[in-house]
Structures are given as structure tokens and as C-alpha cells.
Amino acid sequence: VGQRPLAVLLPQGRQHVGDQAGRPQRLADGVVEVAGQALSLFLASEVMLFGALFASYILIRTGAPSWPRGDTILNVPLATFNTLVLISSSVTMVMAWASLMRNRFGTFRIYMGGTILLGLVFLIVKYFEYSHHLSLGEYPRTNNFLAIYYTLTGLHMLHVFGGMVVNAYFWGPGAKLWKTNPVWFTNRVEHSGLFWHFVDLVWIFLFPTLYLL
């Protein structure tokens, strides 16, 4: 009852709508709705994943007879720098999407390239941070605090890397879609941006939880 035809959900040539200035608009009919719902479900699963890990951290910490402060073990200035890096990458991500909305593909590639580079800076900083701890013999098996630290930050790093791969695809080989269907391309970049903002938001919670409290 009330089912939509399958054709609505499939690309049909160059189905896109533009205003008089030729700016790409959101996909028509049910395509945006389906893509948005799929992304919402994916992000909801990610929220549950990190939520469960944060809940485990709270239970372990409250049940421990003693717990070290993060700022006595971890490098707070380095983490602060990384926080600024990720916040900056969210700004460049927004600017990349806004450039597509203004039909400025060249500007999009500049901002998207900046987003990818900032993500790389974040991972390089984490590499040096991990190397320092490992050189001191501080492994996940050392204590519960380090076990949680490596688990949460390691999982977050995988998400940063995954976001970089997707963004690099849209910056490189995936950019050819802009020539054939700019609205589809803009919509996909927007979805990639939502994931990237989610990854940044997770770090905003990780930073004070692990490094300051």
C-alpha cells in the first residue's frame, strides 16, 4: 500500500534540479530521503558504539579504588593542538560543501584537500603520541586507564582514517560525478561531511574525558 516505484530510487540519466544561477539543489523525490535515512541509521549505530564504550569507561572508573588523572599521564598540549586541528577540519569541510553549492568546483577541491591534510596531521600527531607511550612501556595491558585510552582513541583514529579515504575519493576519482550529475555529487559530499563532523564531535568528548578528568 502506497509503495513507491523502484525507479524513484535509482539514478535516471541526469535527474537534477538547479535554480536560475545553475546552483545544484538537493536530490528530488525519494532519493534524498532514502540516503538521509541510511546515513541516520549508520550514525545512530556509531553513537551506540561509542556510547557503550563511554558507559564502560564510567563503570570501570567508578568501580576502581583509585584512578589516575589523565593530565598526569597524557600529553594535554598535544591533544589540545589536535583538537584545534579537527575543529579546523570541520570548518574546511563545510566550506568544501558550500563551494559546491555555489558551483565553484575548484574552490571545493582546495577546501576538501585542506580537510584531508588536517586529518593527516591529526593522525601524525597521534602516531608520535602513541610512540612516546609505547617507548615508556605503557601498553594497553599496563592498567585499565591505558586500556581504555588505547581502545577509544584507536577506534576514533580508524574513523578519522575512514573519513579521509571517503573524502579523498570525492577529491580524486569520485569528482568525475560533478560533470555528469552535480547534485548527486553535492549530496554525497554533504553526507561525507556529516560523518566527518560526527568524528570531530566524538573527539570533543574524548579530549576532556581522557586528558583532563
Tab-separated table of N, CA and C in Angstrom, residues 2-155:
chain	number	residue	atom	x	y	z
A	2	GLY	N	0.658	2.086	-0.971
A	2	GLY	CA	1.402	3.340	-1.015
A	2	GLY	C	2.873	3.168	-1.317
A	3	GLN	N	3.267	2.020	-1.918
A	3	GLN	CA	4.670	1.813	-2.204
A	3	GLN	C	5.118	2.684	-3.352
A	4	ARG	N	6.379	3.178	-3.241
A	4	ARG	CA	6.918	4.000	-4.308
A	4	ARG	C	7.545	3.104	-5.367
A	5	PRO	N	7.472	3.474	-6.613
A	5	PRO	CA	8.119	2.678	-7.649
A	5	PRO	C	9.624	2.694	-7.450
A	6	LEU	N	10.269	1.568	-7.806
A	6	LEU	CA	11.708	1.448	-7.637
A	6	LEU	C	12.454	2.487	-8.436
A	7	ALA	N	11.884	2.915	-9.532
A	7	ALA	CA	12.565	3.872	-10.406
A	7	ALA	C	12.859	5.185	-9.693
A	8	VAL	N	12.049	5.489	-8.664
A	8	VAL	CA	12.263	6.743	-7.949
A	8	VAL	C	13.600	6.718	-7.224
A	9	LEU	N	14.022	5.496	-6.813
A	9	LEU	CA	15.208	5.385	-6.002
A	9	LEU	C	16.467	5.221	-6.825
A	10	LEU	N	16.352	5.150	-8.134
A	10	LEU	CA	17.505	4.912	-8.978
A	10	LEU	C	17.822	6.132	-9.805
A	11	PRO	N	19.134	6.364	-10.082
A	11	PRO	CA	19.502	7.492	-10.936
A	11	PRO	C	18.998	7.285	-12.347
A	12	GLN	N	18.401	8.295	-12.923
A	12	GLN	CA	17.896	8.205	-14.270
A	12	GLN	C	18.520	9.313	-15.093
A	13	GLY	N	19.651	8.961	-15.687
A	13	GLY	CA	20.325	9.953	-16.511
A	13	GLY	C	20.815	11.092	-15.649
A	14	ARG	N	20.425	12.284	-16.013
A	14	ARG	CA	20.885	13.466	-15.300
A	14	ARG	C	19.707	14.150	-14.632
A	15	GLN	N	19.121	13.438	-13.699
A	15	GLN	CA	17.983	13.998	-12.986
A	15	GLN	C	18.487	14.923	-11.898
A	16	HIS	N	18.490	16.162	-12.130
A	16	HIS	CA	18.820	17.122	-11.092
A	16	HIS	C	18.099	18.421	-11.380
A	17	VAL	N	17.977	19.185	-10.308
A	17	VAL	CA	17.234	20.434	-10.401
A	17	VAL	C	18.169	21.567	-10.042
A	18	GLY	N	18.163	22.636	-10.776
A	18	GLY	CA	19.012	23.774	-10.470
A	18	GLY	C	18.205	25.043	-10.540
A	19	ASP	N	18.656	26.062	-9.797
A	19	ASP	CA	17.968	27.330	-9.873
A	19	ASP	C	18.499	28.099	-11.075
A	20	GLN	N	18.086	29.342	-11.223
A	20	GLN	CA	18.465	30.103	-12.404
A	20	GLN	C	19.961	30.359	-12.466
A	21	ALA	N	20.639	30.325	-11.321
A	21	ALA	CA	22.080	30.545	-11.303
A	21	ALA	C	22.841	29.262	-11.574
A	22	GLY	N	22.114	28.148	-11.746
A	22	GLY	CA	22.761	26.879	-12.014
A	22	GLY	C	23.345	26.213	-10.787
A	23	ARG	N	22.944	26.638	-9.611
A	23	ARG	CA	23.486	26.043	-8.397
A	23	ARG	C	22.806	24.703	-8.150
A	24	PRO	N	23.592	23.683	-7.757
A	24	PRO	CA	22.994	22.375	-7.508
A	24	PRO	C	22.057	22.417	-6.313
A	25	GLN	N	20.928	21.744	-6.435
A	25	GLN	CA	19.955	21.639	-5.361
A	25	GLN	C	19.923	20.200	-4.865
A	26	ARG	N	19.185	19.978	-3.800
A	26	ARG	CA	19.107	18.642	-3.230
A	26	ARG	C	18.360	17.699	-4.178
A	27	LEU	N	18.677	16.446	-4.101
A	27	LEU	CA	18.064	15.463	-4.981
A	27	LEU	C	16.552	15.454	-4.806
A	28	ALA	N	15.863	15.177	-5.912
A	28	ALA	CA	14.410	15.200	-5.888
A	28	ALA	C	13.848	13.864	-5.432
A	29	ASP	N	12.506	13.879	-5.213
A	29	ASP	CA	11.727	12.698	-4.895
A	29	ASP	C	12.263	11.961	-3.671
A	30	GLY	N	12.338	10.619	-3.782
A	30	GLY	CA	12.697	9.833	-2.596
A	30	GLY	C	14.159	9.558	-2.438
A	31	VAL	N	15.016	10.010	-3.352
A	31	VAL	CA	16.426	9.661	-3.272
A	31	VAL	C	17.082	10.286	-2.053
A	32	VAL	N	16.839	11.576	-1.828
A	32	VAL	CA	17.408	12.252	-0.671
A	32	VAL	C	16.895	11.626	0.611
A	33	GLU	N	15.601	11.307	0.622
A	33	GLU	CA	15.011	10.733	1.819
A	33	GLU	C	15.650	9.396	2.170
A	34	VAL	N	15.817	8.535	1.170
A	34	VAL	CA	16.411	7.221	1.406
A	34	VAL	C	17.872	7.351	1.839
A	35	ALA	N	18.631	8.192	1.150
A	35	ALA	CA	20.036	8.384	1.504
A	35	ALA	C	20.169	8.967	2.902
A	36	GLY	N	19.301	9.917	3.234
A	36	GLY	CA	19.346	10.524	4.553
A	36	GLY	C	19.012	9.534	5.652
A	37	GLN	N	18.021	8.675	5.392
A	37	GLN	CA	17.653	7.667	6.379
A	37	GLN	C	18.769	6.661	6.584
A	38	ALA	N	19.418	6.266	5.501
A	38	ALA	CA	20.524	5.311	5.612
A	38	ALA	C	21.668	5.906	6.427
A	39	LEU	N	21.975	7.171	6.168
A	39	LEU	CA	23.045	7.826	6.925
A	39	LEU	C	22.658	7.963	8.389
A	40	SER	N	21.394	8.283	8.646
A	40	SER	CA	20.933	8.433	10.029
A	40	SER	C	21.066	7.116	10.798
A	41	LEU	N	20.716	6.012	10.143
A	41	LEU	CA	20.849	4.703	10.787
A	41	LEU	C	22.313	4.372	11.070
A	42	PHE	N	23.163	4.696	10.108
A	42	PHE	CA	24.594	4.424	10.293
A	42	PHE	C	25.154	5.241	11.452
A	43	LEU	N	24.837	6.534	11.490
A	43	LEU	CA	25.341	7.382	12.569
A	43	LEU	C	24.750	6.960	13.911
A	44	ALA	N	23.505	6.499	13.901
A	44	ALA	CA	22.893	6.028	15.147
A	44	ALA	C	23.643	4.807	15.688
A	45	SER	N	24.058	3.914	14.785
A	45	SER	CA	24.834	2.749	15.218
A	45	SER	C	26.186	3.172	15.773
A	46	GLU	N	26.768	4.221	15.183
A	46	GLU	CA	28.053	4.728	15.674
A	46	GLU	C	27.894	5.368	17.054
A	47	VAL	N	26.798	6.067	17.252
A	47	VAL	CA	26.520	6.670	18.556
A	47	VAL	C	26.384	5.581	19.615
A	48	MET	N	25.695	4.500	19.280
A	48	MET	CA	25.540	3.400	20.233
A	48	MET	C	26.880	2.745	20.538
A	49	LEU	N	27.737	2.614	19.516
A	49	LEU	CA	29.048	2.012	19.720
A	49	LEU	C	29.886	2.831	20.694
A	50	PHE	N	30.041	4.113	20.408
A	50	PHE	CA	30.844	4.954	21.289
A	50	PHE	C	30.148	5.169	22.626
A	51	GLY	N	28.821	5.208	22.613
A	51	GLY	CA	28.085	5.348	23.868
A	51	GLY	C	28.341	4.172	24.796
A	52	ALA	N	28.377	2.964	24.228
A	52	ALA	CA	28.654	1.777	25.042
A	52	ALA	C	30.068	1.819	25.611
A	53	LEU	N	31.018	2.303	24.812
A	53	LEU	CA	32.399	2.397	25.288
A	53	LEU	C	32.541	3.452	26.382
A	54	PHE	N	31.852	4.581	26.217
A	54	PHE	CA	31.887	5.610	27.259
A	54	PHE	C	31.234	5.093	28.544
A	55	ALA	N	30.149	4.348	28.400
A	55	ALA	CA	29.474	3.793	29.576
A	55	ALA	C	30.386	2.789	30.287
A	56	SER	N	31.104	1.998	29.514
A	56	SER	CA	32.045	1.051	30.114
A	56	SER	C	33.146	1.786	30.872
A	57	TYR	N	33.607	2.878	30.277
A	57	TYR	CA	34.631	3.690	30.945
A	57	TYR	C	34.132	4.212	32.285
A	58	ILE	N	32.900	4.715	32.311
A	58	ILE	CA	32.336	5.258	33.552
A	58	ILE	C	32.209	4.163	34.611
A	59	LEU	N	31.737	2.975	34.210
A	59	LEU	CA	31.567	1.875	35.162
A	59	LEU	C	32.908	1.414	35.722
A	60	ILE	N	33.896	1.307	34.842
A	60	ILE	CA	35.215	0.854	35.298
A	60	ILE	C	35.848	1.900	36.218
A	61	ARG	N	35.695	3.161	35.858
A	61	ARG	CA	36.323	4.212	36.671
A	61	ARG	C	35.651	4.337	38.032
A	62	THR	N	34.340	4.331	38.062
A	62	THR	CA	33.643	4.475	39.345
A	62	THR	C	33.837	3.251	40.237
A	63	GLY	N	34.108	2.099	39.625
A	63	GLY	CA	34.307	0.893	40.422
A	63	GLY	C	35.738	0.671	40.861
A	64	ALA	N	36.659	1.493	40.353
A	64	ALA	CA	38.069	1.326	40.710
A	64	ALA	C	38.375	2.021	42.030
A	65	PRO	N	39.196	1.411	42.879
A	65	PRO	CA	39.555	2.053	44.156
A	65	PRO	C	40.335	3.348	43.960
A	66	SER	N	41.095	3.432	42.889
A	66	SER	CA	41.836	4.662	42.561
A	66	SER	C	41.927	4.771	41.049
A	67	TRP	N	42.037	5.999	40.579
A	67	TRP	CA	42.082	6.226	39.132
A	67	TRP	C	42.998	7.413	38.831
A	68	PRO	N	43.930	7.256	37.913
A	68	PRO	CA	44.860	8.367	37.625
A	68	PRO	C	44.179	9.466	36.825
A	69	ARG	N	44.611	10.687	37.051
A	69	ARG	CA	44.135	11.796	36.232
A	69	ARG	C	44.836	11.728	34.882
A	70	GLY	N	44.069	12.016	33.836
A	70	GLY	CA	44.631	11.926	32.505
A	70	GLY	C	45.791	12.876	32.268
A	71	ASP	N	45.723	14.064	32.868
A	71	ASP	CA	46.773	15.052	32.618
A	71	ASP	C	48.094	14.701	33.286
A	72	THR	N	48.100	13.650	34.136
A	72	THR	CA	49.352	13.197	34.738
A	72	THR	C	50.046	12.140	33.887
A	73	ILE	N	49.336	11.619	32.908
A	73	ILE	CA	49.885	10.550	32.060
A	73	ILE	C	49.968	10.974	30.601
A	74	LEU	N	48.938	11.664	30.143
A	74	LEU	CA	48.831	12.001	28.725
A	74	LEU	C	49.346	13.410	28.446
A	75	ASN	N	49.609	13.669	27.192
A	75	ASN	CA	50.146	14.956	26.748
A	75	ASN	C	48.988	15.890	26.400
A	76	VAL	N	48.630	16.743	27.337
A	76	VAL	CA	47.489	17.639	27.146
A	76	VAL	C	47.742	18.683	26.055
A	77	PRO	N	48.907	19.355	26.020
A	77	PRO	CA	49.136	20.334	24.942
A	77	PRO	C	49.034	19.724	23.552
A	78	LEU	N	49.557	18.514	23.390
A	78	LEU	CA	49.485	17.854	22.091
A	78	LEU	C	48.035	17.539	21.723
A	79	ALA	N	47.269	17.083	22.711
A	79	ALA	CA	45.859	16.789	22.464
A	79	ALA	C	45.065	18.062	22.184
A	80	THR	N	45.437	19.157	22.840
A	80	THR	CA	44.781	20.437	22.575
A	80	THR	C	45.033	20.873	21.136
A	81	PHE	N	46.273	20.714	20.696
A	81	PHE	CA	46.605	21.033	19.309
A	81	PHE	C	45.772	20.188	18.347
A	82	ASN	N	45.656	18.901	18.638
A	82	ASN	CA	44.863	18.018	17.777
A	82	ASN	C	43.388	18.414	17.783
A	83	THR	N	42.907	18.891	18.907
A	83	THR	CA	41.513	19.354	18.970
A	83	THR	C	41.298	20.530	18.023
A	84	LEU	N	42.221	21.470	18.029
A	84	LEU	CA	42.133	22.614	17.126
A	84	LEU	C	42.232	22.166	15.660
A	85	VAL	N	43.048	21.147	15.415
A	85	VAL	CA	43.185	20.619	14.058
A	85	VAL	C	41.853	20.054	13.562
A	86	LEU	N	41.184	19.266	14.392
A	86	LEU	CA	39.914	18.666	13.970
A	86	LEU	C	38.810	19.707	13.827
A	87	ILE	N	38.786	20.677	14.720
A	87	ILE	CA	37.791	21.748	14.598
A	87	ILE	C	38.007	22.506	13.287
A	88	SER	N	39.266	22.769	12.963
A	88	SER	CA	39.580	23.450	11.695
A	88	SER	C	39.154	22.608	10.506
A	89	SER	N	39.319	21.287	10.621
A	89	SER	CA	38.931	20.412	9.506
A	89	SER	C	37.418	20.412	9.299
A	90	SER	N	36.658	20.598	10.364
A	90	SER	CA	35.204	20.697	10.214
A	90	SER	C	34.834	21.965	9.447
A	91	VAL	N	35.575	23.038	9.721
A	91	VAL	CA	35.330	24.293	9.008
A	91	VAL	C	35.628	24.135	7.523
A	92	THR	N	36.767	23.532	7.200
A	92	THR	CA	37.109	23.348	5.779
A	92	THR	C	36.135	22.399	5.094
A	93	MET	N	35.608	21.436	5.844
A	93	MET	CA	34.625	20.524	5.262
A	93	MET	C	33.351	21.265	4.888
A	94	VAL	N	32.905	22.135	5.771
A	94	VAL	CA	31.718	22.946	5.478
A	94	VAL	C	31.966	23.845	4.267
A	95	MET	N	33.146	24.438	4.213
A	95	MET	CA	33.478	25.315	3.096
A	95	MET	C	33.553	24.551	1.781
A	96	ALA	N	34.004	23.294	1.846
A	96	ALA	CA	34.041	22.473	0.629
A	96	ALA	C	32.627	22.243	0.090
A	97	TRP	N	31.713	21.897	0.992
A	97	TRP	CA	30.322	21.688	0.567
A	97	TRP	C	29.698	22.998	0.081
A	98	ALA	N	29.952	24.091	0.794
A	98	ALA	CA	29.407	25.391	0.398
A	98	ALA	C	29.931	25.805	-0.976
A	99	SER	N	31.160	25.445	-1.288
A	99	SER	CA	31.719	25.775	-2.603
A	99	SER	C	30.960	25.068	-3.713
A	100	LEU	N	30.575	23.825	-3.469
A	100	LEU	CA	29.785	23.101	-4.475
A	100	LEU	C	28.412	23.742	-4.644
A	101	MET	N	27.828	24.194	-3.557
A	101	MET	CA	26.527	24.842	-3.634
A	101	MET	C	26.595	26.130	-4.439
A	102	ARG	N	27.794	26.715	-4.511
A	102	ARG	CA	27.991	27.945	-5.288
A	102	ARG	C	28.597	27.668	-6.666
A	103	ASN	N	28.633	26.372	-7.014
A	103	ASN	CA	29.132	25.977	-8.330
A	103	ASN	C	30.610	26.307	-8.526
A	104	ARG	N	31.385	26.231	-7.464
A	104	ARG	CA	32.813	26.530	-7.529
A	104	ARG	C	33.594	25.261	-7.233
A	105	PHE	N	33.760	24.454	-8.256
A	105	PHE	CA	34.394	23.155	-8.068
A	105	PHE	C	35.866	23.298	-7.702
A	106	GLY	N	36.553	24.251	-8.286
A	106	GLY	CA	37.961	24.459	-7.964
A	106	GLY	C	38.168	24.798	-6.505
A	107	THR	N	37.308	25.663	-5.974
A	107	THR	CA	37.393	26.013	-4.561
A	107	THR	C	37.074	24.816	-3.677
A	108	PHE	N	36.122	24.014	-4.130
A	108	PHE	CA	35.789	22.778	-3.386
A	108	PHE	C	37.020	21.904	-3.212
A	109	ARG	N	37.795	21.725	-4.273
A	109	ARG	CA	38.963	20.851	-4.186
A	109	ARG	C	40.016	21.414	-3.238
A	110	ILE	N	40.107	22.722	-3.157
A	110	ILE	CA	41.064	23.334	-2.230
A	110	ILE	C	40.653	23.043	-0.785
A	111	TYR	N	39.394	23.288	-0.470
A	111	TYR	CA	38.929	23.071	0.905
A	111	TYR	C	38.905	21.589	1.261
A	112	MET	N	38.487	20.749	0.318
A	112	MET	CA	38.471	19.314	0.600
A	112	MET	C	39.888	18.791	0.790
A	113	GLY	N	40.822	19.288	-0.025
A	113	GLY	CA	42.220	18.919	0.170
A	113	GLY	C	42.730	19.348	1.537
A	114	GLY	N	42.305	20.543	1.980
A	114	GLY	CA	42.675	21.009	3.310
A	114	GLY	C	42.120	20.110	4.404
A	115	THR	N	40.900	19.647	4.222
A	115	THR	CA	40.288	18.738	5.197
A	115	THR	C	41.081	17.452	5.309
A	116	ILE	N	41.471	16.909	4.166
A	116	ILE	CA	42.244	15.665	4.157
A	116	ILE	C	43.601	15.869	4.819
A	117	LEU	N	44.255	16.975	4.518
A	117	LEU	CA	45.564	17.258	5.107
A	117	LEU	C	45.475	17.439	6.618
A	118	LEU	N	44.426	18.105	7.083
A	118	LEU	CA	44.254	18.284	8.529
A	118	LEU	C	44.007	16.937	9.220
A	119	GLY	N	43.251	16.070	8.561
A	119	GLY	CA	43.068	14.727	9.107
A	119	GLY	C	44.391	13.988	9.198
A	120	LEU	N	45.244	14.167	8.178
A	120	LEU	CA	46.558	13.537	8.195
A	120	LEU	C	47.423	14.086	9.322
A	121	VAL	N	47.347	15.390	9.550
A	121	VAL	CA	48.090	16.000	10.665
A	121	VAL	C	47.653	15.382	11.988
A	122	PHE	N	46.349	15.203	12.149
A	122	PHE	CA	45.829	14.598	13.377
A	122	PHE	C	46.415	13.210	13.588
A	123	LEU	N	46.439	12.397	12.537
A	123	LEU	CA	46.948	11.037	12.665
A	123	LEU	C	48.453	11.025	12.942
A	124	ILE	N	49.188	11.937	12.334
A	124	ILE	CA	50.634	12.007	12.577
A	124	ILE	C	50.920	12.359	14.035
A	125	VAL	N	50.162	13.306	14.568
A	125	VAL	CA	50.331	13.687	15.976
A	125	VAL	C	50.028	12.497	16.881
A	126	LYS	N	48.964	11.758	16.562
A	126	LYS	CA	48.630	10.583	17.364
A	126	LYS	C	49.713	9.520	17.262
A	127	TYR	N	50.342	9.421	16.102
A	127	TYR	CA	51.437	8.458	15.939
A	127	TYR	C	52.576	8.782	16.901
A	128	PHE	N	52.962	10.039	16.979
A	128	PHE	CA	54.033	10.427	17.888
A	128	PHE	C	53.611	10.253	19.346
A	129	GLU	N	52.344	10.512	19.619
A	129	GLU	CA	51.850	10.339	20.988
A	129	GLU	C	51.885	8.864	21.386
A	130	TYR	N	51.409	7.996	20.498
A	130	TYR	CA	51.445	6.562	20.758
A	130	TYR	C	52.881	6.074	20.912
A	131	SER	N	53.759	6.555	20.032
A	131	SER	CA	55.161	6.120	20.071
A	131	SER	C	55.806	6.462	21.402
A	132	HIS	N	55.475	7.637	21.921
A	132	HIS	CA	56.038	8.063	23.210
A	132	HIS	C	55.594	7.121	24.328
A	133	HIS	N	54.306	6.825	24.371
A	133	HIS	CA	53.797	5.946	25.430
A	133	HIS	C	54.377	4.541	25.309
A	134	LEU	N	54.453	4.037	24.099
A	134	LEU	CA	54.976	2.687	23.913
A	134	LEU	C	56.453	2.606	24.266
A	135	SER	N	57.184	3.679	23.982
A	135	SER	CA	58.615	3.697	24.323
A	135	SER	C	58.836	3.672	25.827
A	136	LEU	N	57.855	4.148	26.582
A	136	LEU	CA	57.931	4.132	28.044
A	136	LEU	C	57.399	2.828	28.635
A	137	GLY	N	56.998	1.913	27.762
A	137	GLY	CA	56.455	0.649	28.235
A	137	GLY	C	55.024	0.749	28.704
A	138	GLU	N	54.307	1.776	28.236
A	138	GLU	CA	52.896	1.965	28.624
A	138	GLU	C	52.005	1.331	27.558
A	139	TYR	N	51.614	0.109	27.813
A	139	TYR	CA	50.817	-0.670	26.866
A	139	TYR	C	49.372	-0.781	27.366
A	140	PRO	N	48.471	-1.237	26.511
A	140	PRO	CA	47.077	-1.411	26.968
A	140	PRO	C	46.966	-2.348	28.169
A	141	ARG	N	47.866	-3.311	28.270
A	141	ARG	CA	47.802	-4.258	29.384
A	141	ARG	C	48.365	-3.684	30.687
A	142	THR	N	48.956	-2.493	30.610
A	142	THR	CA	49.589	-1.914	31.801
A	142	THR	C	48.570	-1.640	32.903
A	143	ASN	N	47.488	-0.972	32.569
A	143	ASN	CA	46.422	-0.714	33.539
A	143	ASN	C	45.128	-0.419	32.787
A	144	ASN	N	44.041	-0.301	33.543
A	144	ASN	CA	42.729	-0.082	32.924
A	144	ASN	C	42.652	1.259	32.213
A	145	PHE	N	43.297	2.268	32.777
A	145	PHE	CA	43.240	3.584	32.143
A	145	PHE	C	43.844	3.541	30.746
A	146	LEU	N	45.019	2.961	30.613
A	146	LEU	CA	45.664	2.892	29.298
A	146	LEU	C	44.903	1.971	28.350
A	147	ALA	N	44.278	0.932	28.889
A	147	ALA	CA	43.478	0.041	28.041
A	147	ALA	C	42.315	0.807	27.412
A	148	ILE	N	41.658	1.625	28.240
A	148	ILE	CA	40.540	2.428	27.725
A	148	ILE	C	41.055	3.510	26.783
A	149	TYR	N	42.186	4.118	27.132
A	149	TYR	CA	42.771	5.159	26.288
A	149	TYR	C	43.072	4.633	24.889
A	150	TYR	N	43.757	3.503	24.818
A	150	TYR	CA	44.103	2.942	23.505
A	150	TYR	C	42.863	2.491	22.742
A	151	THR	N	41.888	1.948	23.445
A	151	THR	CA	40.664	1.467	22.777
A	151	THR	C	39.875	2.620	22.171
A	152	LEU	N	39.607	3.645	22.977
A	152	LEU	CA	38.785	4.755	22.497
A	152	LEU	C	39.507	5.579	21.429
A	153	THR	N	40.757	5.932	21.690
A	153	THR	CA	41.477	6.755	20.712
A	153	THR	C	41.824	5.959	19.460
A	154	GLY	N	42.117	4.655	19.622
A	154	GLY	CA	42.414	3.827	18.458
A	154	GLY	C	41.208	3.678	17.550
A	155	LEU	N	40.029	3.442	18.143
A	155	LEU	CA	38.810	3.338	17.348
A	155	LEU	C	38.493	4.661	16.667
